[in-house]
XYZ file of C-alpha atoms in Angstrom:
775
model
C 0.002 0.000 0.005
C 1.137 3.527 -0.692
C 0.796 6.407 1.709
C -1.000 9.329 0.128
C 0.609 12.757 0.468
C -1.035 15.374 2.634
C -3.143 17.807 0.603
C -2.205 21.469 0.890
C -4.569 23.671 2.826
C -7.352 25.296 0.831
C -6.250 28.624 -0.670
C -7.594 31.801 0.859
C -8.710 34.791 -1.211
C -5.286 36.297 -0.540
C -3.538 33.138 -1.718
C -5.524 33.223 -4.937
C -4.632 36.870 -5.476
C -0.937 36.024 -5.245
C -1.393 33.002 -7.521
C -3.103 35.221 -10.080
C -0.165 37.592 -9.914
C 2.243 34.726 -10.491
C 0.067 33.362 -13.290
C 0.191 36.715 -15.043
C 3.980 36.848 -14.708
C 4.391 33.301 -16.041
C 2.186 34.209 -19.010
C 4.292 37.270 -19.639
C 7.663 35.538 -19.339
C 6.680 32.614 -21.560
C 5.377 35.002 -24.207
C 8.417 37.232 -23.931
C 10.809 34.281 -24.326
C 9.261 33.482 -27.693
C 8.980 37.145 -28.675
C 12.630 37.860 -27.969
C 13.754 34.823 -29.947
C 11.750 35.905 -32.984
C 11.464 39.697 -32.889
C 14.419 40.972 -30.847
C 17.418 38.661 -31.172
C 19.424 39.228 -34.368
C 18.504 36.694 -37.046
C 20.850 36.979 -40.056
C 19.273 34.053 -41.878
C 15.807 35.510 -41.753
C 14.292 32.086 -41.029
C 11.466 31.942 -38.505
C 12.812 30.807 -35.153
C 9.408 29.662 -33.931
C 7.847 28.986 -30.598
C 4.336 28.491 -29.342
C 2.944 31.462 -27.421
C -0.661 30.207 -27.735
C 0.170 26.661 -26.629
C 2.032 28.087 -23.636
C -0.871 30.327 -22.673
C -3.294 27.426 -22.425
C -0.991 25.761 -19.862
C -0.111 28.738 -17.669
C -2.891 28.325 -15.108
C -2.347 24.589 -14.808
C 1.396 24.855 -14.302
C 1.144 27.811 -11.942
C -1.225 25.869 -9.690
C 0.832 22.717 -9.863
C 4.207 24.252 -9.098
C 3.222 26.859 -6.559
C 0.600 24.788 -4.701
C 1.082 21.043 -5.108
C 4.492 19.858 -6.284
C 6.884 18.249 -3.815
C 10.602 17.513 -4.303
C 9.923 13.805 -4.819
C 7.448 14.460 -7.629
C 8.421 14.462 -11.294
C 6.708 16.283 -14.183
C 6.664 15.652 -17.926
C 5.802 18.941 -19.638
C 4.168 18.914 -23.044
C 6.717 19.990 -25.687
C 5.186 23.298 -26.752
C 4.917 24.517 -23.165
C 8.685 24.533 -22.603
C 8.787 28.357 -22.270
C 6.301 28.065 -19.371
C 8.634 25.625 -17.613
C 11.601 27.950 -18.145
C 9.544 30.913 -16.898
C 8.657 29.103 -13.692
C 12.228 27.931 -13.175
C 13.379 31.529 -13.602
C 10.898 32.770 -10.962
C 12.141 30.032 -8.626
C 15.752 31.117 -9.084
C 16.688 27.968 -10.992
C 17.369 29.737 -14.309
C 19.401 32.904 -14.645
C 17.927 35.715 -16.721
C 20.851 35.499 -19.098
C 19.365 32.284 -20.502
C 15.993 33.867 -21.249
C 17.281 35.536 -24.367
C 18.519 32.258 -25.795
C 15.387 30.225 -26.554
C 16.145 28.092 -29.613
C 19.584 29.688 -29.937
C 22.710 27.571 -30.338
C 23.739 26.450 -26.866
C 20.644 28.047 -25.334
C 17.277 26.872 -24.158
C 16.044 23.963 -26.232
C 12.910 24.061 -28.366
C 11.376 21.393 -26.157
C 12.223 20.323 -22.586
C 15.485 18.383 -22.434
C 17.051 16.647 -19.446
C 20.426 16.550 -21.151
C 20.631 19.941 -22.867
C 18.643 22.523 -20.904
C 20.459 24.388 -18.108
C 17.502 24.361 -15.702
C 15.719 21.438 -13.987
C 13.837 19.242 -16.494
C 12.450 15.919 -15.338
C 11.562 14.398 -18.718
C 12.747 15.142 -22.232
C 9.719 15.645 -24.452
C 9.183 16.671 -28.033
C 7.943 13.630 -29.877
C 4.183 13.574 -29.437
C 2.991 10.982 -26.939
C 6.413 9.877 -25.710
C 6.603 12.448 -22.918
C 3.249 11.352 -21.522
C 3.993 7.624 -21.501
C 7.471 8.266 -20.084
C 5.827 8.910 -16.716
C 4.386 5.378 -16.749
C 7.769 3.806 -17.348
C 9.378 6.232 -14.917
C 6.993 5.069 -12.204
C 7.713 1.401 -12.918
C 11.460 2.003 -13.055
C 11.380 3.886 -9.760
C 9.483 1.092 -8.077
C 11.919 -1.483 -9.419
C 15.010 0.515 -8.477
C 13.700 1.165 -4.975
C 15.036 -2.124 -3.632
C 12.454 -3.825 -5.863
C 9.832 -3.674 -3.155
C 6.785 -1.551 -2.340
C 8.324 0.876 0.113
C 5.461 3.349 0.262
C 4.572 6.501 -1.631
C 7.632 7.888 -3.408
C 6.191 10.840 -5.287
C 3.767 11.449 -8.084
C 4.548 11.291 -11.769
C 2.714 14.170 -13.496
C 2.274 14.347 -17.262
C 1.030 17.593 -18.796
C -0.456 16.375 -22.060
C -1.858 18.144 -25.097
C -5.237 16.754 -26.146
C -3.897 16.057 -29.652
C -1.295 13.731 -28.093
C -4.119 11.334 -27.284
C -4.346 10.628 -31.020
C -1.089 8.687 -30.699
C -1.595 4.923 -30.613
C 1.461 4.558 -28.356
C -0.456 6.290 -25.573
C -3.153 3.669 -25.609
C -0.674 0.808 -25.941
C 0.890 2.044 -22.730
C -2.393 2.555 -20.884
C -3.537 -0.962 -21.702
C -0.557 -2.674 -20.121
C -1.915 -4.586 -17.101
C 0.678 -3.134 -14.697
C -0.423 0.472 -15.277
C -3.720 0.239 -13.381
C -1.777 -0.215 -10.125
C 0.364 2.911 -10.538
C -1.394 5.331 -8.212
C 1.404 7.852 -8.541
C 0.389 8.683 -12.132
C -1.439 11.962 -12.672
C -2.071 13.106 -16.216
C -3.460 16.578 -16.866
C -4.853 16.921 -20.385
C -4.787 20.436 -21.832
C -8.141 20.189 -23.616
C -7.907 23.266 -25.811
C -9.569 21.478 -28.735
C -7.121 22.819 -31.306
C -4.443 21.080 -33.301
C -1.718 22.637 -35.401
C -3.949 23.341 -38.374
C -7.482 23.804 -37.097
C -10.101 23.662 -34.407
C -10.789 19.943 -34.059
C -14.467 19.470 -35.021
C -15.244 16.797 -32.438
C -13.083 16.043 -29.429
C -14.933 13.059 -28.032
C -14.242 13.764 -24.388
C -16.931 11.342 -23.298
C -15.310 8.546 -25.244
C -11.868 9.420 -23.843
C -13.381 9.475 -20.366
C -14.717 5.973 -20.890
C -11.434 4.645 -22.257
C -9.441 5.899 -19.278
C -12.074 4.676 -16.837
C -12.085 1.245 -18.486
C -8.317 1.101 -17.974
C -8.803 1.662 -14.234
C -8.081 5.386 -14.027
C -9.786 7.971 -11.863
C -11.218 10.540 -14.280
C -11.780 14.183 -13.285
C -13.231 16.708 -15.717
C -12.800 20.469 -15.250
C -15.003 22.032 -17.873
C -16.314 25.312 -16.471
C -14.840 27.878 -14.137
C -16.383 29.458 -11.034
C -17.901 32.409 -12.871
C -19.719 30.255 -15.412
C -20.865 27.820 -12.742
C -22.468 30.728 -10.871
C -24.202 31.928 -14.013
C -25.603 28.434 -14.518
C -27.459 28.726 -11.184
C -29.406 31.845 -12.319
C -32.666 31.751 -14.293
C -31.825 30.557 -17.809
C -28.504 29.148 -16.544
C -29.414 25.509 -17.142
C -30.348 26.367 -20.717
C -27.049 28.226 -21.133
C -25.087 25.217 -19.890
C -26.961 22.899 -22.235
C -26.380 25.279 -25.128
C -22.609 25.435 -24.570
C -22.422 21.672 -23.918
C -24.085 20.961 -27.254
C -21.956 23.342 -29.297
C -19.411 22.010 -31.733
C -15.850 23.012 -30.960
C -15.561 25.413 -33.923
C -18.772 27.229 -32.933
C -17.539 27.671 -29.359
C -14.115 28.834 -30.528
C -15.757 31.434 -32.770
C -17.440 32.932 -29.736
C -14.021 33.702 -28.277
C -13.413 36.095 -31.165
C -16.708 38.003 -30.650
C -17.488 41.365 -29.078
C -20.044 41.506 -26.249
C -22.802 42.541 -28.629
C -21.942 39.717 -31.000
C -22.023 37.307 -28.068
C -25.517 38.405 -27.100
C -26.624 37.738 -30.651
C -24.894 34.393 -31.162
C -24.932 32.754 -27.749
C -28.712 32.128 -27.390
C -28.867 30.102 -30.644
C -32.165 29.189 -32.258
C -33.523 26.523 -29.961
C -36.566 26.572 -27.739
C -34.533 27.849 -24.801
C -32.984 30.751 -26.693
C -35.298 33.372 -25.085
C -34.216 32.272 -21.612
C -30.571 32.511 -22.609
C -31.164 35.922 -24.178
C -32.741 37.184 -20.953
C -29.817 35.899 -18.908
C -27.032 37.397 -21.048
C -28.951 40.696 -21.265
C -28.535 41.059 -17.487
C -24.728 40.614 -17.638
C -22.431 43.536 -18.241
C -20.038 43.440 -21.162
C -16.882 42.765 -19.193
C -18.447 39.904 -17.211
C -19.904 38.343 -20.336
C -16.568 38.483 -22.156
C -14.822 36.950 -19.136
C -17.483 34.277 -18.660
C -17.193 32.781 -22.162
C -13.478 32.236 -21.455
C -14.040 30.963 -17.924
C -13.117 27.304 -18.362
C -11.942 24.930 -15.665
C -8.366 24.770 -16.904
C -7.925 28.488 -16.226
C -9.669 28.641 -12.839
C -6.999 28.457 -10.148
C -9.446 27.518 -7.405
C -10.992 24.677 -9.407
C -7.573 23.412 -10.466
C -6.442 23.441 -6.857
C -9.493 21.485 -5.737
C -9.014 18.884 -8.459
C -5.328 18.343 -7.650
C -6.291 17.899 -4.009
C -8.831 15.215 -4.976
C -6.352 12.868 -6.681
C -6.724 9.243 -5.579
C -3.213 7.867 -5.002
C -4.359 4.236 -5.174
C -4.972 4.317 -8.940
C -3.857 6.490 -11.856
C -5.672 9.789 -12.379
C -6.419 11.771 -15.503
C -7.707 15.339 -15.291
C -9.388 16.723 -18.391
C -8.892 20.468 -18.069
C -10.819 22.516 -20.648
C -8.728 25.464 -21.798
C -8.530 28.161 -24.451
C -5.530 28.079 -26.696
C -3.846 31.464 -26.383
C -5.785 32.327 -23.209
C -5.021 35.904 -22.208
C -3.385 36.768 -25.533
C -4.809 38.727 -28.476
C -4.660 35.486 -30.490
C -6.792 33.473 -28.083
C -9.187 31.105 -29.785
C -8.008 31.881 -33.314
C -8.043 28.655 -35.359
C -4.537 29.293 -36.763
C -2.853 30.565 -33.625
C -0.684 27.488 -33.063
C 2.568 29.108 -34.154
C 1.421 32.702 -34.486
C 3.557 35.426 -32.959
C 2.434 38.618 -31.268
C 3.559 41.866 -32.834
C 5.573 44.482 -30.949
C 2.434 46.546 -30.447
C 0.515 43.543 -29.112
C 3.359 42.713 -26.731
C 3.410 46.284 -25.431
C -0.321 46.165 -24.781
C 0.096 42.775 -23.077
C 2.871 44.213 -20.913
C 0.590 47.053 -19.860
C -2.245 44.648 -19.012
C 0.032 42.380 -16.981
C 1.977 45.118 -15.221
C 5.341 44.457 -16.875
C 7.662 46.265 -19.273
C 8.626 45.104 -22.775
C 11.882 47.055 -22.509
C 12.802 45.286 -19.273
C 11.008 41.951 -19.767
C 12.864 39.823 -17.197
C 12.434 42.092 -14.174
C 11.555 40.107 -11.046
C 9.160 40.771 -8.183
C 10.288 43.260 -5.528
C 11.766 41.371 -2.592
C 9.188 42.532 -0.041
C 6.126 41.402 -2.020
C 3.894 38.407 -1.408
C 4.697 37.080 -4.878
C 8.456 37.146 -4.203
C 7.905 35.410 -0.860
C 5.806 32.664 -2.491
C 8.525 32.119 -5.071
C 11.135 31.790 -2.319
C 8.924 29.449 -0.290
C 8.212 27.295 -3.334
C 11.910 27.079 -4.191
C 12.687 25.951 -0.651
C 9.852 23.419 -0.682
C 10.944 21.927 -4.016
C 14.656 21.793 -3.253
C 16.008 18.323 -4.090
C 19.042 16.678 -2.621
C 21.779 16.133 -5.171
C 21.794 12.639 -6.630
C 24.723 10.757 -5.200
C 26.794 9.108 -7.912
C 26.947 5.351 -7.424
C 29.506 3.414 -9.345
C 27.918 0.492 -11.165
C 29.328 -2.940 -10.307
C 32.342 -4.204 -12.187
C 31.587 -6.340 -15.211
C 34.059 -9.092 -16.131
C 35.528 -8.822 -19.609
C 35.734 -12.579 -20.187
C 33.928 -15.289 -18.269
C 36.415 -17.861 -19.565
C 34.123 -20.312 -21.267
C 34.988 -21.421 -24.794
C 31.841 -22.669 -26.575
C 32.037 -25.880 -28.610
C 29.699 -27.803 -30.870
C 26.883 -26.080 -32.717
C 25.249 -23.073 -31.066
C 23.320 -19.914 -31.914
C 24.142 -16.382 -30.875
C 20.573 -16.112 -29.512
C 21.136 -19.040 -27.165
C 24.459 -17.502 -26.128
C 22.575 -14.510 -24.729
C 20.794 -16.605 -22.099
C 23.911 -18.646 -21.396
C 26.002 -15.510 -20.798
C 23.477 -14.118 -18.343
C 23.455 -17.376 -16.375
C 27.262 -17.483 -16.394
C 27.338 -13.858 -15.193
C 25.107 -14.744 -12.242
C 27.710 -17.291 -11.140
C 30.927 -15.408 -11.921
C 29.820 -11.901 -10.959
C 26.703 -12.148 -8.752
C 26.814 -8.489 -7.651
C 26.743 -7.326 -11.261
C 24.090 -9.890 -12.205
C 21.823 -8.576 -9.449
C 21.727 -5.221 -11.297
C 20.612 -6.827 -14.555
C 16.927 -6.464 -15.390
C 15.543 -8.006 -18.559
C 12.391 -6.835 -20.320
C 10.430 -8.657 -22.986
C 7.162 -8.114 -24.865
C 5.846 -11.663 -24.371
C 8.768 -13.357 -26.181
C 10.946 -14.556 -23.262
C 10.804 -18.231 -24.138
C 11.215 -17.766 -27.890
C 14.316 -15.580 -27.438
C 16.128 -18.041 -25.120
C 15.617 -16.141 -21.878
C 13.853 -19.101 -20.270
C 16.818 -20.279 -18.183
C 17.510 -16.775 -16.917
C 13.842 -16.188 -16.064
C 13.678 -19.506 -14.194
C 16.722 -18.487 -12.151
C 15.911 -14.860 -11.230
C 12.098 -14.848 -11.348
C 9.649 -12.297 -12.709
C 9.316 -8.890 -11.074
C 5.990 -8.001 -9.521
C 5.187 -5.446 -6.779
C 3.594 -8.271 -4.799
C 4.232 -12.005 -4.815
C 1.800 -14.106 -6.822
C 1.087 -17.830 -6.667
C 2.683 -19.908 -9.422
C -0.093 -22.398 -10.010
C 2.068 -24.430 -12.402
C 4.986 -24.837 -10.007
C 4.114 -28.525 -9.455
C 3.450 -29.271 -13.147
C 6.314 -31.529 -14.265
C 5.761 -30.612 -17.939
C 6.144 -26.885 -17.324
C 9.591 -25.800 -18.476
C 9.367 -22.008 -18.024
C 8.524 -21.248 -14.381
C 6.682 -17.975 -13.893
C 7.562 -16.998 -10.310
C 6.345 -13.435 -9.757
C 7.799 -11.628 -6.765
C 9.276 -8.239 -5.728
C 12.796 -9.632 -6.044
C 12.356 -10.839 -9.635
C 14.688 -9.484 -12.314
C 12.585 -9.971 -15.428
C 9.711 -7.633 -16.399
C 7.196 -9.023 -18.862
C 5.092 -6.599 -20.890
C 2.342 -7.131 -23.401
C 3.061 -7.335 -27.117
C 3.858 -3.649 -27.655
C 7.419 -2.790 -28.649
C 7.045 0.899 -27.888
C 6.221 0.012 -24.285
C 9.321 -2.142 -24.086
C 11.710 0.596 -25.179
C 9.886 3.206 -23.102
C 10.504 1.138 -20.015
C 14.081 0.431 -21.112
C 14.780 4.134 -21.351
C 13.571 4.805 -17.819
C 15.258 1.721 -16.323
C 18.403 2.999 -18.003
C 18.018 6.442 -16.423
C 17.794 5.340 -12.779
C 21.524 5.960 -12.362
C 21.053 9.689 -12.974
C 17.537 10.071 -11.551
C 17.941 8.189 -8.292
C 21.610 7.237 -8.039
C 20.722 3.580 -8.526
C 22.375 2.192 -11.672
C 20.672 -0.753 -13.337
C 21.748 -2.878 -16.272
C 18.600 -3.132 -18.427
C 18.354 -5.494 -21.383
C 15.334 -5.500 -23.658
C 14.763 -8.463 -25.982
C 12.400 -8.429 -28.953
C 12.137 -9.854 -32.440
C 14.553 -8.025 -34.724
C 11.969 -7.298 -37.452
C 10.134 -5.094 -34.958
C 13.119 -3.032 -33.849
C 12.243 -0.298 -36.334
C 8.762 -0.024 -34.798
C 10.389 0.729 -31.482
C 13.312 2.779 -32.713
C 11.971 6.331 -32.331
C 10.949 6.065 -28.638
C 14.150 4.144 -27.865
C 16.155 6.897 -29.562
C 14.314 9.467 -27.442
C 15.161 7.474 -24.315
C 18.849 7.603 -25.264
C 18.559 11.353 -25.888
C 17.094 11.722 -22.405
C 20.024 9.900 -20.770
C 18.657 6.368 -20.654
C 21.357 3.703 -21.118
C 20.206 0.245 -22.066
C 20.856 -2.762 -24.284
C 18.369 -3.650 -27.012
C 18.645 -7.192 -28.334
C 17.010 -7.945 -31.684
C 16.547 -11.662 -32.252
C 15.942 -13.666 -34.400
C 17.119 -11.562 -37.298
C 17.434 -11.338 -41.040
C 16.359 -13.587 -43.888
C 18.183 -16.322 -41.987
C 14.792 -16.682 -40.365
C 13.929 -18.350 -43.659
C 10.546 -19.991 -43.074
C 9.008 -16.744 -41.771
C 9.339 -14.906 -45.104
C 7.842 -11.562 -46.115
C 8.402 -8.541 -43.893
C 9.010 -10.803 -40.882
C 12.686 -10.704 -41.864
C 14.726 -7.626 -40.912
C 16.757 -5.791 -43.563
C 17.709 -2.298 -42.364
C 18.572 -2.963 -38.708
C 22.322 -3.793 -39.135
C 23.170 -0.154 -39.841
C 21.597 1.186 -36.645
C 24.910 1.509 -34.859
C 26.220 3.768 -37.572
C 23.156 5.998 -37.549
C 21.971 6.099 -33.933
C 23.703 8.607 -31.620
C 24.625 7.294 -28.203
C 24.486 3.669 -29.312
C 26.967 0.987 -30.332
C 25.814 -1.994 -32.353
C 27.281 -5.463 -32.497
C 26.272 -8.403 -34.633
C 28.348 -11.344 -33.367
C 28.928 -14.412 -35.498
C 29.789 -16.875 -32.722
C 28.716 -17.578 -29.156
C 32.093 -16.395 -27.873
C 31.667 -13.078 -29.698
C 28.208 -12.746 -28.149
C 29.579 -13.147 -24.629
C 32.336 -10.608 -25.123
C 30.206 -7.977 -26.792
C 27.363 -8.368 -24.253
C 29.787 -7.955 -21.348
C 31.287 -4.893 -23.047
C 27.821 -3.422 -23.534
C 26.934 -4.037 -19.884
C 30.130 -2.318 -18.743
C 29.022 0.919 -20.445
C 25.698 1.219 -18.621
C 24.824 3.401 -15.641
C 27.662 5.912 -15.859
C 28.083 9.532 -17.031
C 30.433 8.487 -19.858
C 28.345 5.440 -20.807
C 25.976 4.652 -23.624
C 23.476 2.204 -25.038
C 23.981 -0.830 -27.271
C 22.102 -2.855 -29.839
C 22.880 -6.538 -30.354
C 21.546 -8.313 -33.443
C 21.438 -12.063 -32.857
C 20.515 -15.100 -34.901
C 18.801 -18.484 -34.449
C 21.087 -20.176 -36.952
C 23.235 -22.925 -35.372
C 26.890 -22.434 -36.255
C 29.881 -24.725 -35.769
C 31.751 -22.973 -32.963
C 35.096 -24.431 -33.945
C 35.041 -22.139 -36.965
C 35.705 -19.247 -34.596
C 39.211 -20.572 -33.862
C 39.295 -18.911 -30.440
C 42.969 -18.871 -29.413
C 43.921 -20.998 -26.424
C 46.889 -18.859 -25.476
C 45.718 -16.294 -22.852
C 47.454 -13.330 -24.521
C 46.153 -14.264 -27.963
C 42.666 -14.809 -26.549
C 42.691 -11.364 -24.969
C 43.851 -9.867 -28.276
C 40.951 -11.538 -30.044
C 38.513 -10.286 -27.395
C 39.691 -6.720 -27.842
C 39.268 -7.013 -31.603
C 35.760 -8.468 -31.297
C 34.672 -5.638 -29.007
C 36.386 -3.017 -31.222
C 34.483 -4.083 -34.333
C 36.315 -6.731 -36.397
C 38.954 -9.472 -36.375
C 40.833 -11.534 -38.988
C 39.217 -14.961 -39.027
C 41.428 -16.418 -41.749
C 44.591 -15.141 -43.419
C 45.616 -16.683 -46.749
C 49.136 -16.444 -48.168
C 49.137 -14.132 -51.164
C 45.475 -13.199 -50.671
C 43.903 -11.682 -53.799
C 40.579 -10.762 -52.227
C 39.190 -9.915 -48.806
C 35.785 -11.219 -47.734
C 34.316 -9.072 -44.938
C 31.366 -10.928 -43.460
C 29.051 -10.239 -40.550
C 26.944 -12.412 -38.295
C 25.273 -15.475 -39.751
C 27.039 -15.040 -43.101
C 30.464 -15.991 -41.739
C 29.754 -19.652 -42.477
C 29.151 -18.885 -46.176
C 32.214 -16.627 -46.243
C 34.492 -19.366 -44.954
C 33.034 -21.908 -47.386
C 33.573 -19.456 -50.242
C 37.182 -18.906 -49.142
C 37.791 -22.661 -49.310
C 36.457 -22.845 -52.844
C 38.345 -19.774 -53.968
C 41.582 -21.321 -52.647
C 40.976 -24.326 -54.853
C 40.433 -21.939 -57.802
C 43.776 -20.264 -57.175
C 42.261 -17.124 -55.630
C 43.415 -17.033 -52.001
C 41.070 -15.025 -49.784
C 41.309 -13.370 -46.403
C 38.169 -13.569 -44.266
C 37.478 -10.783 -41.778
C 34.612 -11.145 -39.295
C 32.939 -7.768 -38.757
C 31.227 -7.486 -35.372
C 30.422 -3.752 -35.303
C 30.110 -1.680 -38.487
C 29.398 1.373 -36.355
C 32.695 1.191 -34.493
C 34.624 0.658 -37.718
C 32.863 3.642 -39.289
C 33.797 5.846 -36.329
C 37.395 4.630 -36.488
C 37.564 5.441 -40.192
C 36.053 8.877 -39.535
C 38.571 9.558 -36.798
C 41.450 8.581 -39.058
C 40.179 11.110 -41.565
C 40.269 13.785 -38.864
C 36.535 13.878 -38.176
C 35.535 12.873 -34.674
C 37.432 11.086 -31.955
C 37.613 7.296 -31.733
C 40.377 4.681 -31.444
C 41.441 3.556 -34.941
C 43.935 0.776 -34.132
C 41.360 -1.849 -35.075
C 41.595 -0.799 -38.730
C 45.269 -1.746 -38.912
C 44.691 -5.092 -37.202
C 41.610 -6.148 -39.181
C 42.441 -4.493 -42.532
C 46.223 -3.845 -42.628
C 47.403 -1.775 -45.569
C 49.875 -4.412 -46.707
C 46.979 -6.874 -47.203
C 44.740 -4.451 -49.113
C 42.897 -6.281 -51.856
C 39.586 -6.100 -53.699
C 36.793 -6.628 -51.238
C 33.542 -8.563 -51.065
C 31.234 -7.609 -48.197
C 28.351 -9.816 -47.216
C 25.730 -9.620 -44.476
C 22.171 -10.684 -43.777
C 20.870 -7.148 -44.146
C 21.174 -4.129 -46.418
C 24.559 -4.072 -48.212
C 25.133 -0.356 -47.621
C 25.995 -1.216 -44.007
C 29.528 -2.354 -44.944
C 29.958 -0.407 -48.181
C 32.214 2.195 -46.539
C 34.945 -0.377 -45.880
C 36.313 -0.061 -49.414
C 37.247 3.557 -48.735
C 39.838 2.542 -46.173
C 42.357 1.513 -48.866
C 40.348 2.572 -51.944
C 39.939 -0.914 -53.298
C 37.282 -2.270 -55.688
C 34.280 -3.711 -53.887
C 31.224 -5.920 -54.442
C 28.534 -5.464 -51.818
C 26.255 -8.441 -51.123
C 23.218 -8.211 -48.902
C 19.434 -8.038 -48.760
C 17.538 -5.293 -50.562
C 14.122 -6.892 -51.090
C 11.365 -8.213 -48.884
C 11.969 -11.752 -47.773
C 10.668 -15.048 -49.114
C 9.698 -18.153 -47.225
C 11.745 -21.251 -47.938
C 14.767 -23.255 -46.908
C 17.899 -21.425 -45.850
C 19.652 -22.329 -49.119
C 16.733 -21.184 -51.257
C 16.394 -17.885 -49.432
C 20.135 -17.146 -49.492
C 20.248 -17.847 -53.227
C 17.196 -15.649 -53.797
C 18.967 -12.680 -52.195
C 22.418 -13.441 -53.598
C 24.192 -13.987 -50.290
C 24.893 -17.719 -50.627
C 28.340 -19.245 -51.111
C 28.010 -19.297 -54.897
C 27.268 -15.580 -54.934
C 30.312 -14.779 -52.775
C 32.586 -16.864 -54.974
C 31.186 -15.275 -58.141
C 31.625 -11.753 -56.723
C 35.261 -12.492 -55.778
C 36.028 -13.866 -59.226
C 34.466 -10.791 -60.856
C 36.887 -8.628 -58.893
C 40.037 -10.694 -59.466
C 39.755 -12.171 -62.965
């Protein structure tokens, strides 16, 4: 059970006055940040800098109430991307962001376009920017925090707030996340939906709030709806008020938005409509003065500080909560309610009028509150209340470089994954205790069964394993708080979302974990964007794609991956390995684990195969020094597997294709064309080494001389079970002729030989390519 936090006392009239003052200042600062970036700062290129004054304005009341009334140091907040200037404005008022940064929104080295944990100078809890990812990150952050906290339910540890734009709920990834069975038990989740009913291009004709309400409720969430503010609610109690409520409730979104652009006289003409109750509404609005009427039509729940405060105090901490807060896009700005205000910018004249209305000065936009004012005191009190202790750096456990096993017989690199984890639990138990594996319902089919049987499945509470006494049950599903495997539903975006947050516990909480996510390689691309965002936000993890390639011959079609081998070249913050042998798998996995949970670390992607390979082909040296040399080469990206006297061609092969490469080398030898065979384990590392040698970037380049020495330069054939461009750059090292073999078409079902021949990566194709280059 969690212990709910104490609700703040109800605000007095004086408290609300101060909050209103702060709200006005936050509105001003967020607008001025965007204005300065676009209208004041020199812009030699003339390109629009951009920003979202209207999107910020719809969030100002919500964020003012949250920060200055409800947040605690243990809470975390994901801020919708376009409201980043509001976050910076609040951090500035709290003394967490110097005024010198306020002139640098979207400038090089300045405040980022969207909140960034890694790049912004002020406190940012979650990096957001890609629609939907910021919202779901709070789910995975909550799970990761529970897991990292000694993997037991130790009580309430802080809420996870997500400030979500209503258009973000169009993203399927949001609903994939909500439907995971574990989410319904995360009482720390609080999502606040900015229901401004506008997207980038238009007023959305029908935002089906009732349907959204039902979908959240069906997923086990508490649902709170803040539609009208205090002023409107009072009007609804007067004669004709019920008819007025019904009239506004039944309006389409565009009709309501149009009313926001009307004068008082136009409102009196339009608001009653043509229904039977229109006379009653006409009588009511006739009694209201112009100023009150204009204020009332904008008086929605998402801008009423008192109603927002009450709602945040009513959150049930035993289940997730979503608050639908109706707002006006651009609230308080001249552009409010305009259907194309998404990226519109206020003019200088409009900014000066806004400054006058809000009691500020466009010529001195960053001026703070006088020290002896109630607003300044509330800022100081809030800063003290939200002060967080610095995260203590904890060194992750040491990872062995070599467990010492030399695989024999026939084995797959996929099976080597599970074997290495089991060996790690025996040889380095402290390190193994930090490993947490995640899978989208493919644990058994990706060879994690032995590991799962040993460490158990993580669950906040222990559950009965009703098949424990079934002799025919091979995979034992023991769910307990000490388990080290987390099983999710079949949703790859959920997997990588959780991976990103498990991989960020070292920086968030000072508790480094070693997260490994395993999924079918054909579905890596589906998960790539949110995983990339997790890396950008500081999450360090290992993604294992298996089985992979057209080597998965019977599957056929698009169930065979083609583009994934080049990920390590293209993905910042990530190193990719595609080992050919079980020994290579062990060494590269241990190297990947050693880079997790540290400031200078990074993520990794391992592409594994289900093809059994004769392990003696690896020729792992028995001499300790030679073995260590081979290990270093494997981890660095490539190693010579076979050297032929007087070699006339080099075959550079990766992963499952090494078997065909060696067979081709044997045949070429018989044809009088000796061939070197180089096993490439990481195209990304080789690319970085080549770039560094050319003077671009920094990376060790010694591996190039050991794998591809200049004195052995020869025409080259590259072959891999993936797109051939992955290794095409290797020919530039010594400027040799090259033939690139790989997969460029959708797969076909069939036997391994048939499929390899279809794609031109079989032994015959390698031999033919080598002869073309040498004869």
